[in-house]
Amino acid sequence: MSDPRTTPSIFTRGAVDLSALRSPAPAKPAAPSRPADTDGEPTGGVPGTLPGLSPETIIDVTETNFQSTVLERSLTTPVILDFWADWCGPCKQLSPILEKLAVEGQGAWVLGKVDVDANPRLAQVFRVQGIPMVLAVIGGQPVEGFTGVLPEVQVKQYIDAVLKAAGVNSGAAPVEDPRLDAADDALMVGDLDAAEAAYKKILAESPADAAAEAGLAQVELYRRIGGEDPASVLARAAADPDDIEAQRLAADVEVLSGQAADAYARLVALVKRTSGEDREAVRKHLLSLFSVAGPDDPAVAGARRALASALF
């Protein structure tokens, strides 16, 4: 994933023409993409939408309201667009992560949900070739994003980078640490050796630095999964539930696919079925995955309780 703080946007000025979207798209008869159920509520719409949210936090973006909800709003508040479709399985993994972070952002940025089936012109203008696809709009201009599902910690990194690029304070921001910025930048461009050295240096100087610990755990996770085919990894694990290495690697794949809770459950179940050195190896692997997410992740808290129950 590229960092918009340091990487030139793929959307160079003029390359993406948003001017056509500054006025409503011509009306055309079409079946609604989110039909109402018997209670009058929409169905088949934004996957995982949290109830009772302010429209200022998460909004449905259409060709008709694009000017007001995205272009005009982005002049004062960054808008992060989530291109999705109801039939898209990975979208249902990423959308809840984005929506959770939007709520936690408390208005520092706005999440715009774009149903590509209902808004093909938006998908065409933004050159959507695969979904889920995420990008930001700052000051009326698009900023590079990512395609596919990422773990929550990396989605947070992207959002933080967008806010920094927009000059927005996301709240009580911690004091800037140039050492951590350099380590994160190395991780984002895939220089695992440089990232590892930088995170280790921080931990040598500040052993309790949770961000550096999480970063180092990410480096180790990328190294373990490098060159592996996710589908093959999961198939091997399904074929042999007692293959320790296959199960650990499958958990890595699940974390990188945005299915951390499934990864934790997989390894907790393996702890219950193992003993001795095998159990200890699985336990340590699970703790390393906890480090990737960070201690405040609610899924980690639940998995820690499950692990304690499995051990004792």
Coordinates of N, CA, C and O in Angstrom, one line a residue, residues 115-243:
D115 N -21.8 2.3 -4.2 CA -22.2 1.1 -4.8 C -21.9 1.1 -6.3 O -22.6 1.9 -7.0
V116 N -21.0 0.3 -6.8 CA -20.6 0.4 -8.2 C -21.6 0.0 -9.2 O -21.7 0.4 -10.3
D117 N -22.5 -0.9 -8.7 CA -23.6 -1.4 -9.6 C -24.6 -0.3 -9.8 O -25.2 -0.1 -10.9
A118 N -24.9 0.5 -8.8 CA -25.9 1.6 -8.8 C -25.3 2.9 -9.4 O -26.0 3.7 -9.9
N119 N -24.0 3.0 -9.4 CA -23.3 4.2 -9.9 C -22.2 3.9 -10.8 O -21.0 4.2 -10.5
P120 N -22.5 3.3 -12.0 CA -21.4 2.9 -12.9 C -20.6 4.1 -13.4 O -19.4 3.9 -13.7
R121 N -21.2 5.3 -13.5 CA -20.4 6.4 -14.0 C -19.3 6.8 -13.0 O -18.2 7.2 -13.4
L122 N -19.6 6.7 -11.7 CA -18.5 7.0 -10.7 C -17.4 5.9 -10.8 O -16.2 6.3 -10.7
A123 N -17.8 4.7 -11.0 CA -16.8 3.6 -11.1 C -15.9 3.9 -12.3 O -14.7 3.6 -12.3
Q124 N -16.5 4.3 -13.4 CA -15.7 4.6 -14.6 C -14.8 5.8 -14.4 O -13.6 5.7 -14.8
V125 N -15.3 6.8 -13.8 CA -14.5 8.0 -13.7 C -13.3 7.7 -12.8 O -12.2 8.2 -13.1
F126 N -13.5 6.9 -11.7 CA -12.4 6.7 -10.8 C -11.6 5.4 -11.2 O -10.8 4.9 -10.5
R127 N -11.9 4.9 -12.4 CA -11.1 3.8 -13.0 C -11.1 2.6 -12.1 O -10.0 2.0 -11.8
V128 N -12.2 2.2 -11.6 CA -12.4 1.1 -10.7 C -12.2 -0.2 -11.5 O -13.1 -0.5 -12.3
Q129 N -11.2 -1.0 -11.2 CA -11.0 -2.2 -11.9 C -11.2 -3.5 -11.0 O -11.3 -4.6 -11.5
G130 N -11.3 -3.2 -9.7 CA -11.6 -4.3 -8.8 C -12.1 -3.7 -7.5 O -11.8 -2.6 -7.2
I131 N -12.9 -4.5 -6.8 CA -13.4 -4.0 -5.5 C -13.2 -5.1 -4.5 O -13.1 -6.3 -4.8
P132 N -13.1 -4.7 -3.2 CA -13.3 -3.3 -2.7 C -12.1 -2.4 -3.2 O -11.0 -2.9 -3.2
M133 N -12.4 -1.2 -3.4 CA -11.4 -0.2 -3.8 C -11.6 1.0 -2.9 O -12.7 1.5 -2.7
V134 N -10.5 1.5 -2.3 CA -10.6 2.7 -1.4 C -9.7 3.8 -1.9 O -8.5 3.5 -2.3
L135 N -10.2 5.0 -1.9 CA -9.3 6.2 -2.2 C -9.9 7.4 -1.5 O -11.0 7.3 -0.9
A136 N -9.1 8.4 -1.4 CA -9.6 9.6 -0.7 C -9.7 10.8 -1.7 O -9.1 10.8 -2.7
V137 N -10.5 11.8 -1.3 CA -10.7 13.0 -2.0 C -10.4 14.1 -1.0 O -11.0 14.2 0.1
I138 N -9.3 14.9 -1.3 CA -8.9 16.0 -0.4 C -8.9 17.3 -1.3 O -8.3 17.4 -2.3
G139 N -9.6 18.3 -0.8 CA -9.6 19.6 -1.5 C -10.1 19.4 -2.9 O -9.7 20.2 -3.8
G140 N -11.0 18.5 -3.2 CA -11.6 18.3 -4.5 C -10.8 17.5 -5.4 O -11.1 17.3 -6.6
Q141 N -9.6 16.9 -4.9 CA -8.7 16.1 -5.8 C -8.6 14.7 -5.2 O -8.4 14.6 -4.0
P142 N -8.6 13.7 -6.1 CA -8.5 12.3 -5.6 C -7.0 12.0 -5.2 O -6.1 12.6 -5.7
V143 N -6.9 11.2 -4.2 CA -5.6 10.8 -3.6 C -5.5 9.3 -3.7 O -6.5 8.6 -3.4
E144 N -4.4 8.7 -4.0 CA -4.2 7.3 -4.2 C -4.6 6.5 -3.0 O -4.4 6.9 -1.8
G145 N -5.2 5.3 -3.2 CA -5.7 4.5 -2.1 C -5.2 3.1 -2.3 O -4.0 2.8 -2.7
F146 N -6.1 2.1 -2.1 CA -5.7 0.7 -2.2 C -6.9 -0.1 -2.7 O -8.0 0.3 -2.6
T147 N -6.6 -1.3 -3.2 CA -7.6 -2.2 -3.7 C -7.5 -3.5 -2.9 O -6.4 -4.0 -2.7
G148 N -8.6 -4.1 -2.5 CA -8.6 -5.3 -1.7 C -8.7 -5.1 -0.2 O -8.9 -4.0 0.2
V149 N -8.7 -6.2 0.5 CA -8.9 -6.2 2.0 C -7.5 -6.0 2.7 O -6.6 -6.8 2.3
L150 N -7.5 -5.1 3.6 CA -6.3 -5.0 4.4 C -6.6 -5.1 5.9 O -7.8 -4.9 6.3
P151 N -5.7 -5.6 6.7 CA -6.0 -5.6 8.2 C -6.3 -4.2 8.7 O -5.8 -3.2 8.2
E152 N -7.0 -4.2 9.8 CA -7.4 -2.9 10.4 C -6.2 -2.0 10.7 O -6.3 -0.8 10.5
V153 N -5.1 -2.5 11.1 CA -4.0 -1.7 11.5 C -3.5 -1.0 10.3 O -3.1 0.2 10.3
Q154 N -3.5 -1.6 9.1 CA -3.0 -0.9 7.9 C -4.0 0.0 7.3 O -3.7 1.1 6.8
V155 N -5.3 -0.3 7.5 CA -6.3 0.7 7.1 C -6.2 2.0 8.0 O -6.3 3.1 7.5
K156 N -5.9 1.8 9.3 CA -5.7 3.0 10.1 C -4.5 3.8 9.7 O -4.5 5.0 9.7
Q157 N -3.4 3.1 9.2 CA -2.3 3.8 8.7 C -2.6 4.6 7.5 O -2.2 5.8 7.4
Y158 N -3.4 4.1 6.6 CA -3.8 4.8 5.4 C -4.6 6.0 5.8 O -4.4 7.1 5.3
I159 N -5.6 5.9 6.7 CA -6.4 7.0 7.1 C -5.6 8.1 7.8 O -5.8 9.3 7.5
D160 N -4.7 7.6 8.7 CA -3.8 8.6 9.3 C -3.0 9.4 8.3 O -2.8 10.6 8.5
A161 N -2.5 8.7 7.3 CA -1.8 9.4 6.2 C -2.6 10.4 5.5 O -2.2 11.5 5.1
V162 N -3.9 10.0 5.2 CA -4.8 10.9 4.5 C -5.1 12.2 5.4 O -5.0 13.3 4.9
L163 N -5.3 12.0 6.7 CA -5.5 13.1 7.5 C -4.3 14.0 7.6 O -4.4 15.2 7.6
K164 N -3.2 13.4 7.6 CA -1.9 14.2 7.7 C -1.8 15.0 6.4 O -1.4 16.2 6.4
A165 N -2.1 14.4 5.3 CA -2.0 15.1 4.0 C -2.9 16.2 3.9 O -2.7 17.2 3.3
A166 N -4.1 16.0 4.6 CA -5.1 17.1 4.5 C -4.9 18.1 5.6 O -5.7 19.1 5.7
G167 N -3.9 17.9 6.5 CA -3.7 18.9 7.6 C -4.7 18.8 8.6 O -5.0 19.8 9.3
V168 N -5.3 17.6 8.8 CA -6.4 17.5 9.8 C -5.9 16.8 11.0 O -5.2 15.8 11.0
N169 N -6.3 17.3 12.2 CA -5.9 16.7 13.5 C -7.0 15.7 13.8 O -8.2 16.1 13.9
S170 N -6.7 14.4 13.9 CA -7.7 13.4 14.2 C -8.2 13.3 15.6 O -8.9 12.5 16.0
G171 N -7.8 14.3 16.4 CA -8.1 14.3 17.8 C -6.9 14.6 18.7 O -6.1 15.4 18.3
A172 N -6.8 14.0 19.8 CA -5.7 14.3 20.7 C -4.5 13.5 20.1 O -4.2 12.4 20.6
A173 N -3.9 14.0 19.1 CA -2.8 13.3 18.4 C -1.6 13.1 19.3 O -1.2 14.1 20.0
P174 N -1.0 12.0 19.2 CA 0.3 11.8 20.0 C 1.4 12.7 19.4 O 1.3 13.1 18.2
V175 N 2.4 12.9 20.2 CA 3.6 13.6 19.7 C 4.2 12.9 18.5 O 4.4 11.7 18.5
E176 N 4.5 13.6 17.4 CA 5.1 13.0 16.3 C 6.5 12.3 16.7 O 7.3 12.9 17.4
D177 N 6.7 11.1 16.2 CA 7.9 10.4 16.4 C 8.5 10.1 15.0 O 8.1 9.3 14.3
P178 N 9.6 10.9 14.6 CA 10.2 10.7 13.3 C 10.7 9.3 13.1 O 10.8 8.8 12.0
R179 N 11.2 8.7 14.2 CA 11.7 7.3 14.1 C 10.6 6.4 13.6 O 10.8 5.5 12.8
L180 N 9.4 6.5 14.2 CA 8.3 5.7 13.9 C 7.8 6.0 12.5 O 7.4 5.1 11.7
D181 N 7.8 7.2 12.1 CA 7.4 7.6 10.7 C 8.3 6.9 9.7 O 7.8 6.4 8.7
A182 N 9.6 7.0 10.0 CA 10.5 6.3 9.0 C 10.3 4.8 8.9 O 10.4 4.3 7.9
A183 N 10.1 4.2 10.1 CA 9.9 2.8 10.1 C 8.6 2.4 9.4 O 8.5 1.5 8.6
D184 N 7.5 3.2 9.6 CA 6.2 2.9 8.9 C 6.4 3.1 7.4 O 5.8 2.4 6.6
D185 N 7.1 4.2 7.0 CA 7.3 4.4 5.6 C 8.0 3.3 4.9 O 7.7 2.8 3.8
A186 N 9.1 2.7 5.6 CA 9.8 1.6 5.0 C 8.9 0.4 4.9 O 8.9 -0.4 3.9
L187 N 8.0 0.1 5.9 CA 7.1 -1.0 5.8 C 6.1 -0.8 4.7 O 5.8 -1.7 3.9
M188 N 5.6 0.4 4.5 CA 4.6 0.7 3.4 C 5.2 0.5 2.0 O 4.4 0.1 1.1
V189 N 6.4 0.7 1.8 CA 7.0 0.5 0.5 C 7.6 -0.9 0.3 O 8.2 -1.2 -0.7
G190 N 7.4 -1.7 1.4 CA 7.9 -3.1 1.3 C 9.3 -3.4 1.6 O 9.8 -4.5 1.3
D191 N 10.0 -2.4 2.2 CA 11.4 -2.6 2.6 C 11.4 -3.2 4.0 O 11.6 -2.5 5.0
L192 N 11.3 -4.5 4.0 CA 11.1 -5.2 5.3 C 12.4 -5.1 6.2 O 12.3 -5.0 7.4
D193 N 13.5 -5.2 5.5 CA 14.8 -5.2 6.3 C 14.9 -3.8 7.0 O 15.3 -3.8 8.2
A194 N 14.7 -2.7 6.2 CA 14.8 -1.4 6.8 C 13.8 -1.2 7.9 O 14.1 -0.6 9.0
A195 N 12.5 -1.7 7.7 CA 11.5 -1.5 8.7 C 11.8 -2.3 9.9 O 11.7 -1.8 11.0
E196 N 12.3 -3.5 9.8 CA 12.7 -4.3 10.9 C 13.8 -3.6 11.8 O 13.7 -3.5 13.0
A197 N 14.8 -3.1 11.1 CA 15.9 -2.5 11.8 C 15.4 -1.2 12.5 O 15.8 -1.0 13.7
A198 N 14.5 -0.5 11.9 CA 14.0 0.7 12.5 C 13.1 0.4 13.7 O 13.3 1.1 14.8
Y199 N 12.2 -0.5 13.6 CA 11.4 -0.9 14.7 C 12.2 -1.4 15.9 O 11.9 -1.1 17.1
K200 N 13.2 -2.3 15.6 CA 14.0 -2.8 16.7 C 14.8 -1.7 17.4 O 15.0 -1.8 18.6
K201 N 15.3 -0.8 16.6 CA 16.0 0.4 17.2 C 15.1 1.1 18.2 O 15.5 1.5 19.3
I202 N 13.8 1.4 17.8 CA 12.9 2.1 18.6 C 12.7 1.2 19.9 O 12.7 1.8 21.0
L203 N 12.5 -0.1 19.8 CA 12.2 -0.9 20.9 C 13.4 -1.0 21.9 O 13.3 -1.2 23.1
A204 N 14.6 -0.9 21.3 CA 15.8 -0.9 22.1 C 15.9 0.3 23.0 O 16.3 0.3 24.1
E205 N 15.4 1.4 22.4 CA 15.4 2.7 23.2 C 14.1 2.9 24.0 O 14.2 3.5 25.1
S206 N 13.0 2.3 23.5 CA 11.7 2.5 24.2 C 11.0 1.1 24.2 O 10.1 0.9 23.4
P207 N 11.4 0.2 25.1 CA 10.8 -1.2 25.1 C 9.3 -1.3 25.2 O 8.7 -2.3 24.8
A208 N 8.6 -0.2 25.7 CA 7.2 -0.3 25.9 C 6.4 0.3 24.7 O 5.2 0.5 24.8
D209 N 7.1 0.7 23.6 CA 6.5 1.3 22.5 C 5.6 0.3 21.8 O 6.0 -0.5 21.0
A210 N 4.3 0.5 22.0 CA 3.3 -0.5 21.4 C 3.3 -0.4 19.9 O 3.1 -1.4 19.2
A211 N 3.4 0.9 19.3 CA 3.4 1.0 17.9 C 4.5 0.3 17.2 O 4.4 -0.3 16.2
A212 N 5.7 0.4 17.8 CA 6.9 -0.2 17.2 C 6.7 -1.7 17.3 O 7.1 -2.5 16.4
E213 N 6.2 -2.2 18.5 CA 6.0 -3.6 18.6 C 5.0 -4.2 17.6 O 5.2 -5.2 17.0
A214 N 3.9 -3.4 17.3 CA 3.0 -3.8 16.3 C 3.6 -3.8 14.9 O 3.4 -4.7 14.1
G215 N 4.4 -2.8 14.6 CA 5.1 -2.7 13.3 C 6.1 -3.9 13.1 O 6.1 -4.5 12.0
L216 N 6.8 -4.3 14.2 CA 7.7 -5.4 14.0 C 6.9 -6.7 13.8 O 7.4 -7.5 13.0
A217 N 5.8 -6.8 14.5 CA 5.0 -8.0 14.3 C 4.4 -8.1 12.8 O 4.3 -9.1 12.3
Q218 N 4.2 -6.9 12.3 CA 3.7 -6.9 10.9 C 4.8 -7.3 9.9 O 4.6 -8.1 9.0
V219 N 6.1 -6.9 10.2 CA 7.2 -7.3 9.4 C 7.3 -8.8 9.4 O 7.5 -9.5 8.3
E220 N 7.2 -9.4 10.6 CA 7.3 -10.8 10.7 C 6.2 -11.6 10.0 O 6.4 -12.6 9.4
L221 N 5.0 -11.0 10.1 CA 3.9 -11.6 9.4 C 4.0 -11.6 7.9 O 3.8 -12.6 7.2
Y222 N 4.5 -10.4 7.3 CA 4.7 -10.4 5.9 C 5.8 -11.4 5.4 O 5.7 -12.0 4.4
R223 N 6.8 -11.5 6.3 CA 7.9 -12.5 5.9 C 7.4 -13.9 5.9 O 7.7 -14.7 5.0
R224 N 6.5 -14.3 6.8 CA 6.0 -15.6 6.9 C 5.1 -15.9 5.7 O 5.1 -17.1 5.2
I225 N 4.4 -15.0 5.2 CA 3.4 -15.2 4.2 C 3.9 -14.9 2.8 O 3.3 -15.2 1.8
G226 N 5.1 -14.3 2.7 CA 5.7 -14.0 1.4 C 5.8 -15.1 0.5 O 6.3 -16.2 0.8
G227 N 5.3 -15.0 -0.7 CA 5.4 -16.0 -1.8 C 4.4 -17.1 -1.7 O 4.3 -18.0 -2.5
E228 N 3.5 -17.0 -0.6 CA 2.5 -18.1 -0.5 C 1.2 -17.7 -1.2 O 0.9 -16.5 -1.3
D229 N 0.5 -18.7 -1.7 CA -0.8 -18.5 -2.4 C -1.8 -18.7 -1.3 O -2.0 -19.8 -0.7
P230 N -2.6 -17.6 -1.0 CA -3.6 -17.7 0.1 C -4.6 -18.9 0.0 O -4.8 -19.6 1.0
A231 N -5.1 -19.1 -1.2 CA -6.0 -20.2 -1.4 C -5.4 -21.5 -1.1 O -6.0 -22.4 -0.4
S232 N -4.2 -21.7 -1.5 CA -3.5 -23.0 -1.3 C -3.2 -23.2 0.2 O -3.3 -24.3 0.7
V233 N -2.8 -22.1 0.9 CA -2.6 -22.2 2.3 C -3.8 -22.6 3.1 O -3.8 -23.5 3.9
L234 N -4.9 -22.0 2.8 CA -6.2 -22.3 3.5 C -6.6 -23.7 3.1 O -7.2 -24.4 4.0
A235 N -6.4 -24.2 1.9 CA -6.8 -25.5 1.5 C -5.9 -26.6 2.3 O -6.5 -27.6 2.7
R236 N -4.6 -26.3 2.4 CA -3.8 -27.2 3.2 C -4.2 -27.3 4.6 O -4.3 -28.4 5.2
A237 N -4.6 -26.2 5.2 CA -5.0 -26.2 6.6 C -6.4 -26.9 6.8 O -6.6 -27.6 7.8
A238 N -7.3 -26.8 5.8 CA -8.5 -27.5 5.9 C -8.4 -29.0 5.7 O -9.1 -29.8 6.3
A239 N -7.4 -29.4 4.9 CA -7.2 -30.8 4.7 C -6.5 -31.5 5.9 O -6.7 -32.7 6.1
D240 N -5.8 -30.8 6.7 CA -5.1 -31.4 7.9 C -5.2 -30.4 9.1 O -4.3 -29.6 9.3
P241 N -6.3 -30.5 9.8 CA -6.5 -29.6 11.0 C -5.4 -29.7 12.1 O -5.3 -28.8 12.9
D242 N -4.6 -30.8 12.1 CA -3.6 -31.0 13.1 C -2.2 -30.7 12.6 O -1.2 -30.9 13.3
D243 N -2.1 -30.2 11.4 CA -0.8 -29.7 10.9 C -0.5 -28.3 11.5 O -1.1 -27.3 11.1

